[in-house]
């Protein structure tokens, strides 16, 4: 007997209707309606008319430790340097309890919006020490039945320009962090910074996830160095890069050439539109650039591109609801994805492409995949992006986690 059966349900990647069965935490049946033998009995059957089933949403890049900081300090009106400075000033006042409480608010809201996997950037440096890592490691354990959390060791203040940071990063990996982070634009040498990051990743057998090339300067192209390092070390498919906005200011023929290099290294590019749009183009006096990575150009070259929320209400991004579908709509609008096919692509970027970027196994709506599922009210797949409809239910490994969310946007 099945534990759960969705009968006559739509999916986000096509227009057919399906019967989808779950047992012991896995999807074990996925058939077009009326295709096969009689429907098996199930403990619970959910009628699918007018509804669509999504794979669990993947939050590919978020900062739990600096969420909701606009409640503590006025919003910075300037660009990236001011955002880093304002946040650094607040950081020395963080406590374990404070980090844990703000992070929990993000996790609770994300879970209700259908997030079942999340990669979180955790700051480690001599100002904050290991407090954020300790707090998020505890949350990773506490939330394991609801959201799979991957923790990135993130040296926001640089590595070499903040002596002691490299040692704290290594200690974090020994404590159980999952991914090695880096930020070559905020250090004295991008090249040496990247070497430290890749050396640590190799030593501990971890993937890499960088903040990189976050500017409108077409000559800031550390991503090319990352592509070389990735290929030299055989790390193809295991290196993610967030922002990569300067590539959006590069002339098209050169950008195409660079995109091929990124594809060869199988870099995973994570567009962070809420932050990129807010902080980018600040020096442009008119026709300000959108400051996004060139999503369509990269995809045309074969690069896997996904998206992330990045920040919830701080100096880098004073917005944020914790709903990945809000970010999906923002990206669709600003990167000009509008046709049915393009909106389906945006949905894939928020789900399967993000899962690939994070190296998630057994992901998606297919036989043998983990039953991480989100039920929404929608007639057409593209309406899931446009309406961002209420989540009628969220399941993690086949277990129901959340009932209907209507009011979640009200914090
Ligand atoms: Zn970030």
Short mmCIF file of C-alpha atoms and ligand atoms in Angstrom, two decimals:
data_model
loop_
_atom_site.label_atom_id
_atom_site.label_comp_id
_atom_site.label_asym_id
_atom_site.label_seq_id
_atom_site.Cartn_x
_atom_site.Cartn_y
_atom_site.Cartn_z
CA UNK A 1 0.00 0.00 0.00
CA UNK A 2 1.19 3.49 -0.84
CA UNK A 3 1.62 6.01 1.97
CA UNK A 4 0.45 8.85 -0.24
CA UNK A 5 -1.09 9.18 -3.71
CA UNK A 6 -1.56 12.35 -5.72
CA UNK A 7 -4.25 11.52 -8.29
CA UNK A 8 -4.67 13.41 -11.56
CA UNK A 9 -2.09 16.01 -10.57
CA UNK A 10 -0.19 18.49 -12.79
CA UNK A 11 3.57 18.98 -12.65
CA UNK A 12 5.67 22.10 -13.21
CA UNK A 13 7.62 20.79 -16.21
CA UNK A 14 4.77 19.81 -18.53
CA UNK A 15 1.06 19.95 -19.23
CA UNK A 16 -0.01 16.32 -18.60
CA UNK A 17 -1.85 14.88 -15.59
CA UNK A 18 -0.25 12.19 -13.47
CA UNK A 19 -0.68 9.75 -10.62
CA UNK A 20 2.25 10.09 -8.25
CA UNK A 21 2.69 7.58 -5.43
CA UNK A 22 4.93 7.77 -2.35
CA UNK A 23 6.09 5.01 -0.03
CA UNK A 24 8.77 4.99 2.68
CA UNK A 25 9.87 8.49 1.79
CA UNK A 26 10.41 7.84 -1.91
CA UNK A 27 8.41 8.40 -5.09
CA UNK A 28 7.68 4.88 -6.33
CA UNK A 29 5.01 5.60 -8.94
CA UNK A 30 4.89 8.30 -11.60
CA UNK A 31 2.44 7.50 -14.42
CA UNK A 32 0.22 9.51 -16.74
CA UNK A 33 -3.40 9.28 -15.57
CA UNK A 34 -5.07 6.17 -16.94
CA UNK A 35 -1.82 4.80 -18.36
CA UNK A 36 -1.50 1.59 -16.48
CA UNK A 37 -3.13 -0.84 -14.18
CA UNK A 38 -5.61 0.08 -11.50
CA UNK A 39 -4.60 2.67 -8.94
CA UNK A 40 -2.96 1.08 -5.91
CA UNK A 41 -4.56 1.71 -2.51
CA UNK A 42 -3.02 4.46 -0.43
CA UNK A 43 -3.22 5.61 3.18
CA UNK A 44 -4.00 9.09 1.89
CA UNK A 45 -5.13 10.17 -1.57
CA UNK A 46 -4.99 13.80 -2.62
CA UNK A 47 -7.18 14.95 -5.51
CA UNK A 48 -5.07 16.82 -8.05
CA UNK A 49 -7.66 18.73 -10.08
CA UNK A 50 -6.55 22.34 -10.45
CA UNK A 51 -3.34 21.61 -8.57
CA UNK A 52 0.33 21.18 -9.41
CA UNK A 53 3.01 19.25 -7.56
CA UNK A 54 6.52 20.74 -7.45
CA UNK A 55 9.70 19.11 -6.23
CA UNK A 56 10.83 20.66 -2.94
CA UNK A 57 12.13 24.18 -3.52
CA UNK A 58 15.89 24.65 -3.25
CA UNK A 59 17.30 27.80 -1.67
CA UNK A 60 20.75 27.78 -3.27
CA UNK A 61 22.32 30.78 -1.54
CA UNK A 62 21.21 32.52 1.65
CA UNK A 63 22.76 34.20 4.70
CA UNK A 64 20.91 33.13 7.86
CA UNK A 65 23.35 34.85 10.24
CA UNK A 66 22.71 38.37 8.93
CA UNK A 67 18.98 38.13 8.26
CA UNK A 68 16.61 40.77 9.66
CA UNK A 69 19.41 43.21 10.56
CA UNK A 70 17.33 46.16 9.35
CA UNK A 71 15.44 45.74 12.64
CA UNK A 72 18.66 46.65 14.47
CA UNK A 73 20.05 49.43 12.26
CA UNK A 74 18.80 51.80 9.56
CA UNK A 75 19.06 50.62 5.96
CA UNK A 76 22.28 51.69 4.22
CA UNK A 77 21.55 53.83 1.19
CA UNK A 78 24.89 53.36 -0.55
CA UNK A 79 26.53 50.56 -2.49
CA UNK A 80 28.38 47.38 -1.67
CA UNK A 81 31.23 48.91 0.40
CA UNK A 82 28.74 50.66 2.69
CA UNK A 83 26.68 47.48 3.06
CA UNK A 84 29.78 45.52 4.13
CA UNK A 85 30.81 48.30 6.58
CA UNK A 86 27.33 48.69 8.13
CA UNK A 87 27.00 44.94 8.61
CA UNK A 88 30.53 44.61 10.04
CA UNK A 89 29.67 47.22 12.70
CA UNK A 90 26.65 45.14 13.80
CA UNK A 91 28.55 41.87 13.73
CA UNK A 92 30.55 42.46 16.92
CA UNK A 93 27.26 42.56 18.84
CA UNK A 94 25.95 39.20 17.58
CA UNK A 95 25.41 36.48 20.16
CA UNK A 96 24.77 32.78 19.64
CA UNK A 97 21.14 33.24 20.74
CA UNK A 98 20.62 36.26 18.51
CA UNK A 99 21.99 34.47 15.42
CA UNK A 100 19.97 31.37 16.20
CA UNK A 101 16.76 33.32 16.67
CA UNK A 102 17.06 35.34 13.43
CA UNK A 103 18.11 32.23 11.48
CA UNK A 104 15.15 30.29 12.88
CA UNK A 105 12.73 32.94 11.60
CA UNK A 106 14.14 32.43 8.09
CA UNK A 107 13.97 28.63 8.37
CA UNK A 108 10.37 28.68 9.60
CA UNK A 109 9.22 30.89 6.77
CA UNK A 110 11.25 29.10 4.14
CA UNK A 111 9.83 25.73 5.22
CA UNK A 112 6.27 27.01 4.92
CA UNK A 113 7.02 28.25 1.41
CA UNK A 114 8.19 24.77 0.43
CA UNK A 115 11.98 24.93 0.80
CA UNK A 116 13.30 21.43 1.52
CA UNK A 117 17.02 22.03 0.80
CA UNK A 118 19.10 25.10 1.52
CA UNK A 119 22.73 26.20 1.17
CA UNK A 120 23.60 28.76 3.83
CA UNK A 121 26.66 31.02 3.85
CA UNK A 122 28.05 31.21 7.41
CA UNK A 123 30.49 33.97 8.34
CA UNK A 124 33.70 32.97 10.06
CA UNK A 125 36.33 35.56 11.03
CA UNK A 126 38.16 36.97 14.07
CA UNK A 127 35.27 39.41 14.79
CA UNK A 128 32.56 36.79 15.18
CA UNK A 129 34.77 33.74 15.73
CA UNK A 130 32.88 30.47 15.36
CA UNK A 131 29.60 31.68 16.90
CA UNK A 132 27.63 31.66 13.63
CA UNK A 133 29.05 28.28 12.65
CA UNK A 134 28.17 26.78 16.04
CA UNK A 135 24.63 28.22 15.88
CA UNK A 136 23.94 27.03 12.34
CA UNK A 137 25.46 23.58 12.94
CA UNK A 138 22.96 23.18 15.81
CA UNK A 139 20.13 24.35 13.53
CA UNK A 140 21.23 21.93 10.80
CA UNK A 141 20.71 19.07 13.25
CA UNK A 142 17.48 20.49 14.69
CA UNK A 143 15.91 21.03 11.25
CA UNK A 144 17.18 17.86 9.56
CA UNK A 145 13.70 16.35 9.12
CA UNK A 146 12.38 19.49 7.41
CA UNK A 147 15.21 21.18 5.48
CA UNK A 148 18.56 19.69 4.43
CA UNK A 149 21.00 22.46 5.33
CA UNK A 150 24.41 22.75 3.69
CA UNK A 151 26.73 25.12 5.54
CA UNK A 152 29.34 27.12 3.62
CA UNK A 153 32.34 28.47 5.56
CA UNK A 154 32.24 32.09 4.38
CA UNK A 155 35.16 34.52 5.02
CA UNK A 156 33.14 37.72 4.39
CA UNK A 157 35.95 39.98 5.67
CA UNK A 158 38.64 38.35 3.53
CA UNK A 159 41.21 35.74 4.52
CA UNK A 160 44.69 37.24 4.26
CA UNK A 161 43.60 40.75 5.27
CA UNK A 162 42.05 39.27 8.43
CA UNK A 163 44.78 37.10 9.99
CA UNK A 164 43.36 34.11 11.83
CA UNK A 165 40.51 33.58 9.38
CA UNK A 166 42.11 30.66 7.52
CA UNK A 167 42.55 28.79 10.81
CA UNK A 168 38.91 29.43 11.78
CA UNK A 169 37.79 28.19 8.35
CA UNK A 170 39.70 24.96 8.82
CA UNK A 171 38.30 24.52 12.32
CA UNK A 172 34.78 24.97 10.88
CA UNK A 173 35.42 22.16 8.40
CA UNK A 174 36.55 19.91 11.25
CA UNK A 175 33.34 20.84 13.10
CA UNK A 176 31.20 19.69 10.17
CA UNK A 177 30.80 22.51 7.64
CA UNK A 178 29.90 21.17 4.19
CA UNK A 179 31.35 23.62 1.66
CA UNK A 180 34.34 26.00 1.43
CA UNK A 181 33.38 29.58 0.62
CA UNK A 182 35.40 32.54 -0.60
CA UNK A 183 35.18 36.19 -1.59
CA UNK A 184 38.22 37.12 -3.70
CA UNK A 185 36.96 40.70 -4.29
CA UNK A 186 37.35 41.47 -0.59
CA UNK A 187 40.98 40.53 0.00
CA UNK A 188 44.49 41.71 -0.87
CA UNK A 189 45.06 39.15 -3.64
CA UNK A 190 42.26 37.36 -5.47
CA UNK A 191 44.70 34.76 -6.78
CA UNK A 192 46.14 33.86 -3.35
CA UNK A 193 42.64 33.95 -1.80
CA UNK A 194 41.40 31.40 -4.33
CA UNK A 195 44.42 29.18 -3.73
CA UNK A 196 43.68 29.04 0.02
CA UNK A 197 40.02 28.21 -0.68
CA UNK A 198 40.76 25.44 -3.18
CA UNK A 199 43.55 23.99 -0.99
CA UNK A 200 41.13 23.73 1.95
CA UNK A 201 38.43 22.21 -0.28
CA UNK A 202 40.82 19.58 -1.60
CA UNK A 203 42.22 18.78 1.83
CA UNK A 204 38.74 18.12 3.26
CA UNK A 205 37.13 16.78 0.07
CA UNK A 206 34.49 19.54 -0.01
CA UNK A 207 32.88 21.53 -2.83
CA UNK A 208 33.56 25.26 -3.30
CA UNK A 209 31.02 28.12 -3.31
CA UNK A 210 32.30 31.64 -4.01
CA UNK A 211 31.02 35.20 -3.92
CA UNK A 212 32.72 36.62 -6.97
CA UNK A 213 32.92 39.50 -9.49
CA UNK A 214 30.21 41.54 -7.77
CA UNK A 215 30.57 44.79 -9.71
CA UNK A 216 29.72 46.49 -13.01
CA UNK A 217 33.40 46.56 -14.00
CA UNK A 218 33.86 44.47 -17.16
CA UNK A 219 37.53 43.98 -16.29
CA UNK A 220 36.81 42.30 -12.96
CA UNK A 221 36.83 38.71 -14.18
CA UNK A 222 38.20 36.54 -11.41
CA UNK A 223 35.69 33.94 -12.58
CA UNK A 224 38.13 33.06 -15.38
CA UNK A 225 40.79 32.30 -12.78
CA UNK A 226 38.24 30.13 -10.98
CA UNK A 227 37.50 28.23 -14.20
CA UNK A 228 41.23 27.50 -14.69
CA UNK A 229 41.69 26.44 -11.06
CA UNK A 230 38.60 24.22 -11.28
CA UNK A 231 39.87 22.43 -14.39
CA UNK A 232 43.43 22.11 -13.06
CA UNK A 233 42.22 20.48 -9.87
CA UNK A 234 39.60 18.27 -11.53
CA UNK A 235 36.83 20.06 -9.62
CA UNK A 236 34.38 20.37 -12.55
CA UNK A 237 30.74 20.41 -11.34
CA UNK A 238 31.76 21.08 -7.72
CA UNK A 239 32.34 24.84 -7.84
CA UNK A 240 29.51 27.35 -7.48
CA UNK A 241 29.82 31.10 -7.96
CA UNK A 242 27.33 33.72 -6.77
CA UNK A 243 26.81 37.21 -8.30
CA UNK A 244 29.22 37.12 -11.33
CA UNK A 245 27.59 40.43 -12.26
CA UNK A 246 30.61 42.05 -13.94
CA UNK A 247 30.22 39.55 -16.77
CA UNK A 248 26.96 41.36 -17.54
CA UNK A 249 28.97 44.47 -18.49
CA UNK A 250 31.34 42.62 -20.83
CA UNK A 251 30.86 43.11 -24.60
CA UNK A 252 28.78 40.25 -26.01
CA UNK A 253 31.42 38.54 -28.18
CA UNK A 254 33.90 38.42 -25.30
CA UNK A 255 31.20 37.36 -22.85
CA UNK A 256 30.29 34.44 -25.13
CA UNK A 257 33.91 33.36 -25.24
CA UNK A 258 34.18 33.52 -21.43
CA UNK A 259 30.87 31.66 -21.05
CA UNK A 260 32.33 28.74 -22.99
CA UNK A 261 35.21 28.64 -20.52
CA UNK A 262 32.75 28.58 -17.61
CA UNK A 263 30.86 25.73 -19.29
CA UNK A 264 34.09 23.77 -19.79
CA UNK A 265 34.77 24.06 -16.04
CA UNK A 266 31.10 23.17 -15.35
CA UNK A 267 30.83 26.11 -12.95
CA UNK A 268 27.47 26.49 -11.21
CA UNK A 269 26.41 30.14 -11.50
CA UNK A 270 24.01 31.46 -8.87
CA UNK A 271 22.22 34.69 -9.81
CA UNK A 272 21.21 36.74 -6.76
CA UNK A 273 18.80 39.23 -8.34
CA UNK A 274 17.40 40.92 -5.22
CA UNK A 275 20.88 42.00 -4.10
CA UNK A 276 22.39 42.47 -7.55
CA UNK A 277 19.60 44.79 -8.66
CA UNK A 278 19.66 46.74 -5.40
CA UNK A 279 23.43 47.32 -5.23
CA UNK A 280 24.38 47.20 -8.90
CA UNK A 281 24.59 50.11 -11.36
CA UNK A 282 25.05 52.67 -8.56
CA UNK A 283 27.64 54.66 -10.53
CA UNK A 284 25.47 54.90 -13.66
CA UNK A 285 23.91 58.37 -13.75
CA UNK A 286 21.24 57.34 -16.25
CA UNK A 287 20.02 54.08 -17.79
CA UNK A 288 21.49 52.30 -14.77
CA UNK A 289 22.55 48.75 -15.55
CA UNK A 290 20.53 45.94 -14.03
CA UNK A 291 23.73 44.42 -12.74
CA UNK A 292 22.72 40.81 -13.31
CA UNK A 293 24.90 38.05 -14.62
CA UNK A 294 23.96 37.44 -18.30
CA UNK A 295 21.65 34.50 -17.59
CA UNK A 296 20.47 33.68 -21.12
CA UNK A 297 23.94 34.05 -22.62
CA UNK A 298 25.42 31.67 -20.06
CA UNK A 299 22.64 29.14 -20.57
CA UNK A 300 23.10 29.28 -24.33
CA UNK A 301 26.75 28.32 -23.78
CA UNK A 302 25.68 25.33 -21.66
CA UNK A 303 26.35 26.77 -18.18
CA UNK A 304 24.06 25.66 -15.35
CA UNK A 305 22.53 28.84 -13.91
CA UNK A 306 20.34 28.96 -10.84
CA UNK A 307 19.22 31.62 -8.38
CA UNK A 308 19.15 32.44 -4.68
CA UNK A 309 17.57 34.83 -2.19
CA UNK A 310 20.97 35.83 -0.72
CA UNK A 311 19.74 38.18 2.00
CA UNK A 312 16.62 38.81 4.02
CA UNK A 313 16.30 42.43 5.12
CA UNK A 314 19.78 43.81 5.73
CA UNK A 315 22.10 46.44 4.27
CA UNK A 316 22.79 44.29 1.22
CA UNK A 317 19.10 43.72 0.47
CA UNK A 318 16.42 45.51 2.49
CA UNK A 319 13.72 43.17 1.12
CA UNK A 320 13.01 39.46 1.33
CA UNK A 321 10.04 37.22 2.13
CA UNK A 322 11.91 33.86 2.24
CA UNK A 323 9.77 32.65 -0.70
CA UNK A 324 12.05 31.37 -3.51
CA UNK A 325 9.17 31.90 -5.95
CA UNK A 326 9.36 35.66 -5.29
CA UNK A 327 13.00 35.55 -6.40
CA UNK A 328 12.00 33.42 -9.40
CA UNK A 329 9.45 36.03 -10.51
CA UNK A 330 11.92 38.86 -9.94
CA UNK A 331 14.51 37.09 -12.08
CA UNK A 332 11.96 36.20 -14.77
CA UNK A 333 10.97 39.85 -15.03
CA UNK A 334 14.42 41.43 -14.94
CA UNK A 335 16.24 38.82 -17.07
CA UNK A 336 13.29 38.91 -19.50
CA UNK A 337 11.97 35.37 -19.31
CA UNK A 338 8.29 35.59 -20.32
CA UNK A 339 7.15 32.90 -22.74
CA UNK A 340 5.70 29.61 -21.55
CA UNK A 341 8.99 27.90 -22.39
CA UNK A 342 11.04 30.59 -20.65
CA UNK A 343 8.90 30.50 -17.50
CA UNK A 344 9.30 26.71 -17.43
CA UNK A 345 13.05 27.33 -17.56
CA UNK A 346 12.80 29.69 -14.57
CA UNK A 347 10.94 26.97 -12.67
CA UNK A 348 13.72 24.49 -13.48
CA UNK A 349 16.30 27.02 -12.33
CA UNK A 350 14.54 27.27 -8.94
CA UNK A 351 14.33 23.49 -8.59
CA UNK A 352 16.35 20.95 -10.61
CA UNK A 353 19.11 23.35 -11.70
CA UNK A 354 19.54 24.51 -8.11
CA UNK A 355 19.64 20.88 -6.98
CA UNK A 356 22.39 20.19 -9.48
CA UNK A 357 24.37 23.23 -8.32
CA UNK A 358 24.19 21.94 -4.73
CA UNK A 359 25.01 18.35 -5.69
CA UNK A 360 21.70 17.01 -4.31
CA UNK A 361 21.06 13.31 -5.02
CA UNK A 362 17.69 11.67 -5.76
CA UNK A 363 16.04 15.03 -6.44
CA UNK A 364 12.95 15.75 -8.55
CA UNK A 365 9.65 14.19 -9.48
CA UNK A 366 10.70 10.79 -10.76
CA UNK A 367 10.62 7.19 -9.58
CA UNK A 368 13.30 6.65 -6.93
CA UNK A 369 13.58 10.31 -5.94
CA UNK A 370 13.11 11.51 -2.38
CA UNK A 371 9.50 12.56 -1.81
CA UNK A 372 10.30 16.22 -1.14
CA UNK A 373 7.14 17.78 -2.56
CA UNK A 374 5.16 21.01 -2.61
CA UNK A 375 1.47 21.15 -3.56
CA UNK A 376 0.10 24.37 -5.03
CA UNK A 377 -3.17 25.59 -6.48
CA UNK A 378 -2.53 26.36 -10.16
CA UNK A 379 -4.00 25.39 -13.53
CA UNK A 380 -0.91 26.07 -15.65
CA UNK A 381 2.74 25.55 -14.83
CA UNK A 382 3.67 29.16 -15.64
CA UNK A 383 1.09 30.40 -13.13
CA UNK A 384 3.24 28.95 -10.36
CA UNK A 385 5.83 31.64 -11.09
CA UNK A 386 3.38 34.44 -11.86
CA UNK A 387 0.92 33.86 -8.99
CA UNK A 388 3.31 32.33 -6.43
CA UNK A 389 0.18 30.58 -5.11
CA UNK A 390 -0.37 29.41 -1.53
CA UNK A 391 1.47 26.21 -0.66
CA UNK A 392 -1.30 23.75 0.16
CA UNK A 393 1.14 21.25 1.63
CA UNK A 394 4.85 20.55 1.93
CA UNK A 395 6.35 17.07 2.35
CA UNK A 396 9.93 16.18 3.30
CA UNK A 397 10.91 12.55 2.65
CA UNK A 398 7.21 11.73 2.33
CA UNK A 399 6.25 13.27 5.68
CA UNK A 400 3.90 16.23 5.72
CA UNK A 401 5.53 19.34 7.16
CA UNK A 402 3.18 22.17 6.53
CA UNK A 403 -0.45 22.94 5.92
CA UNK A 404 -1.75 25.71 3.73
CA UNK A 405 0.16 28.97 3.90
CA UNK A 406 -1.80 32.06 3.09
CA UNK A 407 -0.52 34.61 5.52
CA UNK A 408 3.18 33.76 5.47
CA UNK A 409 4.16 37.05 3.86
CA UNK A 410 3.01 38.86 6.99
CA UNK A 411 5.92 38.78 9.39
ZN1 LIG B 1 25.78 35.95 -0.52
#
